[in-house]
Coordinates of C-alpha atoms and ligand atoms in Angstrom, one line a residue:
M23 CA 0.0 0.0 0.0
L24 CA 1.1 3.5 -0.7
R25 CA 1.3 5.9 2.2
R26 CA -1.4 8.3 1.0
A27 CA -4.1 8.2 -1.7
I28 CA -2.5 9.5 -4.8
A29 CA -3.1 9.6 -8.5
L30 CA -2.8 11.4 -11.8
G31 CA -3.5 15.1 -12.3
V32 CA -1.3 17.1 -14.6
V33 CA 2.0 15.4 -15.1
L34 CA 4.6 18.1 -15.2
C35 CA 6.8 18.1 -18.3
S36 CA 9.9 18.1 -16.2
L37 CA 8.9 14.9 -14.5
Q38 CA 8.0 13.2 -17.7
A39 CA 11.3 14.2 -19.3
A40 CA 13.3 12.9 -16.3
A41 CA 12.4 9.3 -17.0
Q42 CA 11.9 9.2 -20.8
P43 CA 14.1 6.4 -22.2
S44 CA 17.2 8.1 -23.5
D45 CA 18.2 5.4 -26.0
D46 CA 17.0 2.3 -27.8
E47 CA 18.2 0.0 -25.2
S48 CA 16.4 1.6 -22.3
R49 CA 13.3 2.0 -24.4
R50 CA 13.4 -1.8 -25.2
R51 CA 14.0 -2.5 -21.6
G52 CA 11.0 -0.3 -20.5
D53 CA 8.8 -2.1 -23.1
A54 CA 9.9 -5.5 -21.7
E55 CA 9.2 -4.4 -18.1
R56 CA 5.8 -3.1 -19.1
E57 CA 5.1 -6.4 -20.9
M58 CA 6.0 -8.3 -17.8
F59 CA 3.7 -6.1 -15.7
R60 CA 0.9 -6.8 -18.2
K61 CA 1.3 -10.5 -17.8
V62 CA 1.6 -10.4 -14.1
V63 CA -1.5 -8.2 -13.7
E64 CA -3.6 -10.3 -16.1
I65 CA -3.2 -13.4 -13.9
P66 CA -6.1 -13.0 -11.4
T67 CA -4.4 -14.1 -8.2
V68 CA -7.4 -13.6 -6.0
A69 CA -7.8 -16.0 -3.0
G70 CA -9.7 -19.2 -4.0
R71 CA -9.2 -18.9 -7.8
G72 CA -6.3 -21.3 -8.0
E73 CA -4.2 -19.0 -10.2
M74 CA -1.1 -18.6 -8.1
P75 CA 0.9 -21.4 -9.6
R76 CA 0.7 -19.7 -13.0
L77 CA 2.1 -16.5 -11.6
V78 CA 4.8 -18.4 -9.7
Q79 CA 5.9 -20.2 -12.9
L80 CA 6.0 -16.9 -14.8
L81 CA 8.1 -15.2 -12.2
S82 CA 10.4 -18.2 -11.8
A83 CA 11.0 -18.1 -15.5
E84 CA 11.8 -14.4 -15.3
F85 CA 14.3 -15.0 -12.5
R86 CA 16.0 -17.9 -14.4
K87 CA 16.2 -15.8 -17.5
A88 CA 18.1 -13.2 -15.4
G89 CA 20.4 -16.0 -14.3
I90 CA 19.0 -16.3 -10.7
K91 CA 18.3 -20.0 -10.2
D92 CA 18.0 -20.6 -6.5
I93 CA 14.2 -20.7 -6.3
T94 CA 12.2 -22.4 -3.7
V95 CA 8.4 -22.6 -4.1
K96 CA 6.3 -23.3 -1.0
T97 CA 2.8 -24.5 -1.3
H98 CA 0.6 -23.6 1.8
G99 CA -3.2 -23.7 2.0
D100 CA -4.5 -23.2 -1.5
T101 CA -1.7 -20.8 -2.5
Q102 CA 2.0 -20.6 -3.0
S103 CA 4.8 -18.4 -1.9
M104 CA 8.3 -18.2 -3.3
I105 CA 11.8 -17.6 -1.9
V106 CA 14.6 -16.7 -4.3
R107 CA 18.3 -16.2 -3.6
W108 CA 20.9 -14.4 -5.5
P109 CA 24.1 -15.4 -3.8
A110 CA 26.9 -13.0 -3.2
T111 CA 29.7 -13.1 -5.7
Q112 CA 32.4 -11.8 -3.3
R113 CA 31.3 -12.4 0.3
S114 CA 31.7 -9.5 2.6
G115 CA 30.4 -11.4 5.6
R116 CA 27.4 -9.2 5.9
K117 CA 24.0 -10.9 6.3
P118 CA 21.6 -11.0 3.3
I119 CA 19.1 -8.2 2.4
L120 CA 15.5 -9.5 2.2
L121 CA 13.2 -8.0 -0.5
L122 CA 9.4 -8.3 0.1
A123 CA 6.3 -8.2 -2.1
H124 CA 3.1 -10.1 -2.3
M125 CA 1.7 -11.8 -5.4
D126 CA -2.0 -12.0 -4.4
V127 CA -4.6 -9.3 -5.0
V128 CA -8.0 -8.4 -3.4
E129 CA -11.1 -9.6 -5.2
A130 CA -12.3 -7.4 -8.1
R131 CA -15.7 -7.9 -9.8
R132 CA -16.1 -7.1 -13.5
A133 CA -19.6 -5.7 -12.9
D134 CA -18.3 -3.1 -10.5
W135 CA -15.4 -1.8 -12.5
V136 CA -15.5 0.5 -15.6
R137 CA -13.4 -2.1 -17.5
D138 CA -12.3 -5.6 -16.8
P139 CA -10.0 -5.5 -13.7
F140 CA -7.9 -8.3 -15.1
T141 CA -7.3 -6.8 -18.6
F142 CA -4.2 -4.6 -18.3
R143 CA -4.5 -1.3 -20.2
E144 CA -2.8 2.0 -20.5
D145 CA -4.9 5.1 -20.6
D146 CA -4.7 8.7 -19.4
G147 CA -1.2 8.3 -18.1
Y148 CA -2.0 5.3 -16.0
Y149 CA -1.6 1.5 -16.1
W150 CA -5.0 0.1 -15.0
G151 CA -5.9 -3.2 -13.5
R152 CA -6.3 -5.0 -10.1
G153 CA -3.0 -5.2 -8.4
T154 CA -1.3 -2.5 -10.4
S155 CA -0.6 -0.4 -7.3
D156 CA -1.0 -3.1 -4.6
N157 CA 1.5 -4.9 -5.0
K158 CA 2.2 -6.2 -8.5
A159 CA 4.2 -3.1 -9.5
G160 CA 6.4 -4.0 -6.5
V161 CA 6.7 -7.6 -7.7
V162 CA 7.8 -6.5 -11.1
A163 CA 10.2 -3.8 -9.7
I164 CA 12.0 -6.4 -7.7
V165 CA 12.3 -8.9 -10.5
S166 CA 13.3 -6.2 -13.0
S167 CA 15.8 -4.5 -10.9
L168 CA 17.6 -7.7 -10.1
G169 CA 17.6 -8.6 -13.8
R170 CA 19.1 -5.2 -14.6
L171 CA 21.8 -5.5 -11.9
R172 CA 22.8 -9.0 -13.2
A173 CA 22.8 -7.8 -16.8
S174 CA 25.1 -4.9 -15.9
G175 CA 27.6 -7.3 -14.4
F176 CA 26.9 -6.1 -10.8
E177 CA 28.5 -8.4 -8.2
P178 CA 26.7 -8.3 -4.8
T179 CA 28.9 -8.7 -1.8
R180 CA 26.0 -10.1 0.2
D181 CA 23.1 -12.5 -0.7
I182 CA 20.0 -10.8 -1.9
V183 CA 16.9 -12.9 -0.9
V184 CA 13.4 -12.3 -2.3
L185 CA 10.2 -13.4 -0.5
F186 CA 7.1 -13.2 -2.7
T187 CA 4.0 -14.3 -0.6
G188 CA 0.8 -15.7 -2.0
D189 CA -1.8 -14.6 0.7
E190 CA -0.9 -11.2 2.1
E191 CA -4.4 -9.9 1.5
T192 CA -6.1 -12.9 3.3
Q193 CA -4.3 -15.3 5.6
G194 CA -0.8 -13.9 5.8
D195 CA 0.5 -17.4 6.2
G196 CA 3.3 -16.9 3.6
A197 CA 4.9 -14.2 5.8
R198 CA 4.1 -16.0 9.0
L199 CA 5.7 -19.2 7.9
A200 CA 8.6 -17.4 6.4
S201 CA 9.3 -15.8 9.8
T202 CA 9.1 -19.2 11.6
E203 CA 9.4 -22.5 9.7
W204 CA 11.2 -21.1 6.7
R205 CA 13.3 -18.7 8.6
P206 CA 16.7 -20.2 7.6
L207 CA 15.8 -19.5 4.0
I208 CA 14.9 -15.8 4.5
D209 CA 17.1 -14.8 7.4
A210 CA 18.5 -11.3 6.8
E211 CA 20.1 -8.3 8.4
Y212 CA 17.0 -6.3 7.4
A213 CA 14.1 -6.4 4.9
L214 CA 13.0 -3.9 2.2
N215 CA 9.3 -3.9 1.7
S216 CA 7.9 -2.9 -1.7
D217 CA 4.3 -2.9 -0.3
A218 CA 4.9 0.3 1.8
G219 CA 6.6 3.6 1.5
G220 CA 6.7 5.6 -1.7
G221 CA 6.2 9.3 -2.5
S222 CA 3.4 11.9 -2.5
V223 CA 3.6 14.6 -5.0
Y224 CA 1.5 17.8 -5.1
K225 CA -0.2 18.6 -8.4
D226 CA 2.1 21.5 -8.9
G227 CA 5.0 19.1 -8.9
R228 CA 6.4 19.8 -5.5
V229 CA 7.1 16.7 -3.5
E230 CA 5.4 16.3 -0.1
G231 CA 7.8 13.6 0.7
F232 CA 9.0 10.0 0.1
Y233 CA 8.3 7.8 3.0
V234 CA 10.3 5.1 4.7
Q235 CA 7.7 3.0 6.5
V236 CA 9.2 1.8 9.8
A237 CA 6.1 0.9 11.7
E238 CA 2.6 -0.6 11.2
K239 CA -0.4 -0.7 13.4
T240 CA -1.5 -4.1 14.7
Y241 CA -4.5 -5.6 13.1
A242 CA -7.0 -7.2 15.6
D243 CA -10.6 -8.3 15.4
F244 CA -12.6 -8.6 18.6
R245 CA -16.0 -10.3 19.0
L246 CA -18.6 -8.7 21.2
T247 CA -21.3 -11.0 22.3
T248 CA -24.5 -10.6 24.3
T249 CA -26.7 -13.5 25.3
N250 CA -30.2 -13.6 26.8
R251 CA -32.8 -16.2 27.8
G252 CA -35.1 -14.7 25.1
G253 CA -38.9 -15.2 25.1
H254 CA -42.0 -14.1 23.3
S255 CA -41.7 -10.6 21.7
S256 CA -45.2 -9.8 22.9
A257 CA -43.7 -9.5 26.4
P258 CA -40.6 -7.3 26.1
R259 CA -38.3 -6.9 29.1
A260 CA -35.6 -4.4 30.0
D261 CA -32.9 -7.1 29.4
N262 CA -32.4 -7.5 25.6
A263 CA -29.4 -8.9 23.8
I264 CA -29.7 -6.5 20.9
Y265 CA -30.2 -3.4 23.0
Q266 CA -27.3 -4.4 25.2
L267 CA -25.0 -4.9 22.3
A268 CA -26.2 -1.6 20.6
A269 CA -25.4 0.3 23.8
A270 CA -21.9 -1.2 24.0
L271 CA -21.3 -0.2 20.3
K272 CA -22.6 3.3 21.0
S273 CA -20.1 3.6 23.9
L274 CA -17.4 2.4 21.6
E275 CA -18.4 5.0 19.0
E276 CA -18.0 7.8 21.6
Y277 CA -14.8 6.5 23.1
R278 CA -11.4 7.9 22.3
F279 CA -8.2 5.9 22.8
T280 CA -5.3 8.0 24.1
P281 CA -3.5 9.9 21.3
M282 CA 0.2 8.8 20.9
L283 CA 3.2 9.7 18.9
N284 CA 6.3 7.6 18.0
D285 CA 9.4 8.6 16.2
A286 CA 7.9 7.7 12.8
S287 CA 4.6 9.4 13.2
R288 CA 6.2 12.5 14.8
A289 CA 8.6 12.8 11.9
Y290 CA 5.8 12.3 9.4
F291 CA 3.5 14.9 11.0
E292 CA 6.4 17.4 11.5
S293 CA 7.2 17.1 7.8
V294 CA 3.5 17.8 7.0
A295 CA 3.4 20.8 9.3
S296 CA 6.5 22.3 7.8
K297 CA 5.4 21.8 4.2
D298 CA 1.7 22.6 4.4
Q299 CA 1.1 26.3 4.8
G300 CA -2.7 26.0 4.8
A301 CA -5.4 24.8 7.2
W302 CA -4.1 21.2 7.3
G303 CA -0.7 22.3 8.3
D304 CA -2.2 24.4 11.1
I305 CA -4.3 21.5 12.4
V306 CA -1.3 19.2 12.5
K307 CA 0.8 21.8 14.2
A308 CA -1.8 22.5 16.9
W309 CA -1.9 18.8 17.7
L310 CA 1.9 18.4 17.8
D311 CA 2.1 21.3 20.2
D312 CA -0.4 19.5 22.5
P313 CA -0.3 15.8 21.6
T314 CA -2.5 14.4 24.4
N315 CA -5.3 16.8 23.5
L316 CA -8.3 14.6 22.3
E317 CA -10.0 17.3 20.3
K318 CA -6.9 18.3 18.4
A319 CA -6.1 14.7 17.7
D320 CA -9.7 14.3 16.5
L321 CA -9.3 17.1 13.9
V322 CA -6.2 15.3 12.6
E323 CA -8.1 12.1 12.4
L324 CA -10.9 13.8 10.4
N325 CA -8.4 14.7 7.7
D326 CA -6.0 11.7 7.8
P327 CA -7.6 8.9 9.8
G328 CA -5.7 6.3 11.7
Y329 CA -2.4 7.9 12.7
T330 CA -2.9 9.5 16.1
R331 CA -3.9 6.6 18.2
T332 CA -5.5 3.1 18.4
R333 CA -8.7 3.1 16.4
C334 CA -11.5 0.5 16.8
V335 CA -14.7 0.4 14.7
A336 CA -17.7 -1.9 14.5
T337 CA -17.6 -3.7 11.1
Q338 CA -20.2 -6.5 11.3
V339 CA -23.3 -7.3 13.3
T340 CA -25.7 -10.2 13.6
G341 CA -28.4 -11.0 16.1
G342 CA -31.8 -12.5 16.9
H343 CA -33.3 -15.6 15.5
A344 CA -36.9 -14.7 14.6
P345 CA -38.9 -11.5 13.9
N346 CA -41.4 -12.4 16.7
A347 CA -38.9 -13.5 19.4
L348 CA -36.8 -11.7 22.0
P349 CA -33.2 -12.1 20.8
Q350 CA -31.2 -14.8 22.6
R351 CA -27.9 -13.7 21.1
A352 CA -26.3 -10.7 19.3
E353 CA -22.8 -10.4 18.1
A354 CA -20.6 -7.7 16.6
N355 CA -17.1 -7.7 15.1
V356 CA -15.0 -4.8 16.2
N357 CA -11.9 -4.2 14.1
C358 CA -9.0 -2.5 15.8
R359 CA -5.8 -1.0 14.4
I360 CA -3.6 -0.8 17.5
F361 CA -0.9 1.8 17.8
P362 CA 2.6 0.1 17.6
G363 CA 3.9 -1.0 20.9
V364 CA 0.5 -1.1 22.6
K365 CA -0.3 -4.7 23.7
T366 CA -3.4 -6.3 22.2
E367 CA -4.2 -7.6 25.7
A368 CA -4.4 -4.0 26.9
V369 CA -6.9 -3.1 24.1
L370 CA -9.0 -6.2 25.0
E371 CA -9.2 -4.9 28.6
E372 CA -10.1 -1.4 27.4
L373 CA -12.8 -2.8 25.2
R374 CA -14.2 -4.9 28.1
S375 CA -14.5 -1.8 30.2
I376 CA -16.1 0.2 27.4
A377 CA -18.6 -2.6 26.7
G378 CA -19.7 -3.2 30.2
K379 CA -20.1 -6.4 32.1
E380 CA -23.2 -7.6 30.2
V381 CA -21.1 -8.0 27.0
A382 CA -18.5 -10.7 26.5
V383 CA -15.4 -9.5 24.6
E384 CA -12.8 -11.8 23.1
L385 CA -10.0 -11.6 20.5
A386 CA -11.3 -13.2 17.3
D387 CA -8.4 -12.7 14.9
G388 CA -5.0 -11.0 14.6
G389 CA -3.3 -9.4 17.4
Q390 CA 0.3 -10.0 16.2
G391 CA 2.1 -6.7 16.6
A392 CA 5.7 -5.5 16.2
E393 CA 7.7 -2.6 17.6
P394 CA 8.8 0.0 15.1
S395 CA 12.1 -0.8 13.3
P396 CA 15.0 1.5 14.3
L397 CA 16.0 3.8 11.4
R398 CA 19.2 2.8 9.6
E399 CA 21.3 5.5 8.0
D400 CA 22.5 3.1 5.3
V401 CA 19.0 2.3 4.1
T402 CA 17.6 5.8 4.5
S403 CA 20.5 7.3 2.5
A404 CA 20.4 4.6 -0.2
Y405 CA 16.7 5.4 -0.6
R406 CA 17.3 9.1 -0.5
N407 CA 20.0 8.9 -3.2
A408 CA 17.9 6.7 -5.4
V409 CA 14.8 8.9 -5.1
G410 CA 17.0 12.0 -5.6
R411 CA 17.8 10.9 -9.1
K412 CA 14.2 11.5 -10.0
F413 CA 13.2 14.1 -7.4
P414 CA 16.3 16.0 -6.4
D415 CA 14.7 18.0 -3.6
A416 CA 12.5 15.3 -2.1
A417 CA 12.6 14.9 1.7
V418 CA 12.8 11.3 2.9
V419 CA 10.7 10.9 6.0
P420 CA 10.1 8.0 8.4
S421 CA 6.4 7.0 8.6
M422 CA 3.9 4.6 10.1
S423 CA 1.1 2.7 8.3
A424 CA -2.4 2.5 9.7
G425 CA -2.8 -0.7 7.7
A426 CA -0.8 -3.9 7.9
T427 CA 1.4 -5.8 5.4
D428 CA 3.5 -8.9 5.6
A429 CA 6.1 -6.7 7.3
I430 CA 4.3 -7.2 10.6
Y431 CA 5.5 -10.8 10.8
I432 CA 9.0 -10.1 9.6
R433 CA 9.4 -7.3 12.1
A434 CA 8.0 -9.4 14.9
A435 CA 10.6 -12.1 14.1
G436 CA 13.3 -9.5 14.8
I437 CA 14.2 -8.6 11.2
P438 CA 14.0 -4.8 10.9
T439 CA 11.8 -3.9 7.9
Y440 CA 11.7 -0.8 5.9
G441 CA 8.9 0.1 3.5
V442 CA 10.8 1.8 0.6
G443 CA 8.5 1.1 -2.4
G444 CA 9.5 3.6 -5.1
L445 CA 6.0 4.3 -6.3
W446 CA 4.8 7.8 -6.2
G447 CA 1.5 9.6 -7.0
Y448 CA -0.4 12.8 -6.7
L449 CA -1.9 13.8 -3.4
G450 CA -5.7 13.6 -3.2
E451 CA -6.2 11.3 -6.2
P452 CA -6.9 7.7 -5.2
L453 CA -5.2 4.7 -6.8
G454 CA -8.0 2.4 -5.9
A455 CA -6.0 -0.2 -4.0
H456 CA -8.4 -2.8 -2.6
G457 CA -11.2 -0.7 -4.3
L458 CA -12.4 0.1 -7.8
N459 CA -10.5 0.9 -10.9
E460 CA -7.1 0.4 -9.5
R461 CA -4.2 2.1 -11.3
I462 CA -0.7 3.4 -11.1
G463 CA 0.9 6.2 -13.0
V464 CA 2.9 5.1 -16.0
Q465 CA 5.9 7.2 -15.0
A466 CA 5.7 6.1 -11.4
F467 CA 5.8 2.4 -12.5
H468 CA 9.0 2.9 -14.5
D469 CA 10.6 5.2 -12.0
Q470 CA 10.2 2.7 -9.2
I471 CA 12.3 0.2 -11.1
D472 CA 15.1 2.7 -11.4
I473 CA 14.8 3.5 -7.7
W474 CA 15.0 -0.2 -6.7
E475 CA 18.0 -0.7 -9.0
A476 CA 19.9 2.3 -7.6
M477 CA 19.0 1.5 -4.0
L478 CA 20.2 -2.2 -4.3
R479 CA 23.3 -1.2 -6.1
E480 CA 24.3 0.9 -3.1
L481 CA 23.2 -1.5 -0.4
A482 CA 24.6 -4.7 -1.8
R483 CA 27.9 -3.4 -3.3
Ligands
ZN3 ZN1 -0.4 -4.9 -0.4

C-alpha cells in the first residue's frame, strides 16, 4: 500500500522528461518491463481462484532468464509463496538483504469496474488493473531491478533474498511461515518492503515527501457477544441482547483511545506541518504542540484517519433468531488498528470496560504486533539517493502505516523492515488499492524500477 491516496493530475513536463528512455536499449527494456507487468496483472491471483501457480511459474522463468536460479516454491493452504536467492559473488560477511512483495490481490468484480479488472490497459497516463498499485508493481520492480543488476555485471557482496508471498491480503500465512518454519531461507540483516513507503507529490510538482515506513499498526478483530434467555416478543423486558450490544457499540463510537506519537509518526507529522502552509498544516501543528489533546487529535483524524492513536470500529453485526422473538444472542465484530507498541491484551481490557459487564469481549483474529524498526542510516540514505535521481529536492521521512502488510510478521521475528516502495503519485487522487478501478501512474511504475535498482546497487555493493 502506498502511504497516501494519490493519482494522476497534470503530469509536469519536467517529471516526464526525467524518465523518458534516453536510447534504444532503455526503451526496449522499458517495453519489456511493461510487458512483464501486463502478464503479471492479467493473472487474477485472487484467493480461491487457484491461479497462483501460473504466476509463480511466470516469475520463476523471469528469474531464471536473469540468471538467478536458487528458487524455492512453497505450497501452503491453497496458494504458493516463493523464496529466491541471488548469492553474493564476493562475500563481505554481511548478512543478506531480504526483499518483500506479495503476489495475491484483493477480489475485483467485473460488474463493479468500468473495465475488466484483469485486462491490463494504459490510458490517461496510467496503467490500470487490479494489483497495479498493490502490489504487483512492486513484484515487477524487484524482478526487473535484479535482472538489470545482473545484466550490468553487478556483483553483490551479500546475498539478496526475495520473498514473494501468496496470501498477504487474506491469511498472511506466507509471511508468518517465512518468519518461523522457513526462517533459515529468509534470514537477513534487514528487509526492504515494496508494499509500503513511496512518494506523495502535489499537483504543482512539489514533493510532499518520500516515506520510509518503519512501523505498522497491529490488526485485531474482537468479537462482542450478548446472550439472553429470550422469550416471546409480545412480552418485552428491560434485558435484551440486541439493545445491550447496541449500547456497547454506542459507547465504543463515543470512546477515544489515548493519542500517541512515536518517532515515525512524529517525523511524518512534523514534515507535513513544515510543508503545508494551509489549514491542514495548522491542524497538524496544533496537535503536535499539545499531543495528548483529544479534540486536536480528532481534527487530525478527520483529515487523515488512523495515525494519532489506536482506532476501533464496528464492522459486522448479527443478532436475533426470529422476527417475533426476544433475541437470545447478538454479536458484533469490532476491528481495531492498534498503535505500535500497545499490547493487544491491553486493548482487550479497554474494550471490556467500554462494553460493560453484560457484554462478552474476546479476541477473534489477529493481534500480532511489532515494535517500530529502528531507522538505519545506510537504508535511508540509499533510498534518498535513489529517489533523488528523479526528485532532487524530495525529503525522505520515516512513517507509520495504519494498515498492515507482511512486514508485521517479519518485524515481529526480529528482522527490521523498511517500506521503501518507489511508487509515487499525486496527493488527493486515489489509486484504488483494494477498491475500484485500481491504477498506477505510467511514469511512477517505470521510476520505481530505477529507484530499486539504484538502492540495491548501493546497499549490496
Ligand atoms: Zn499490499
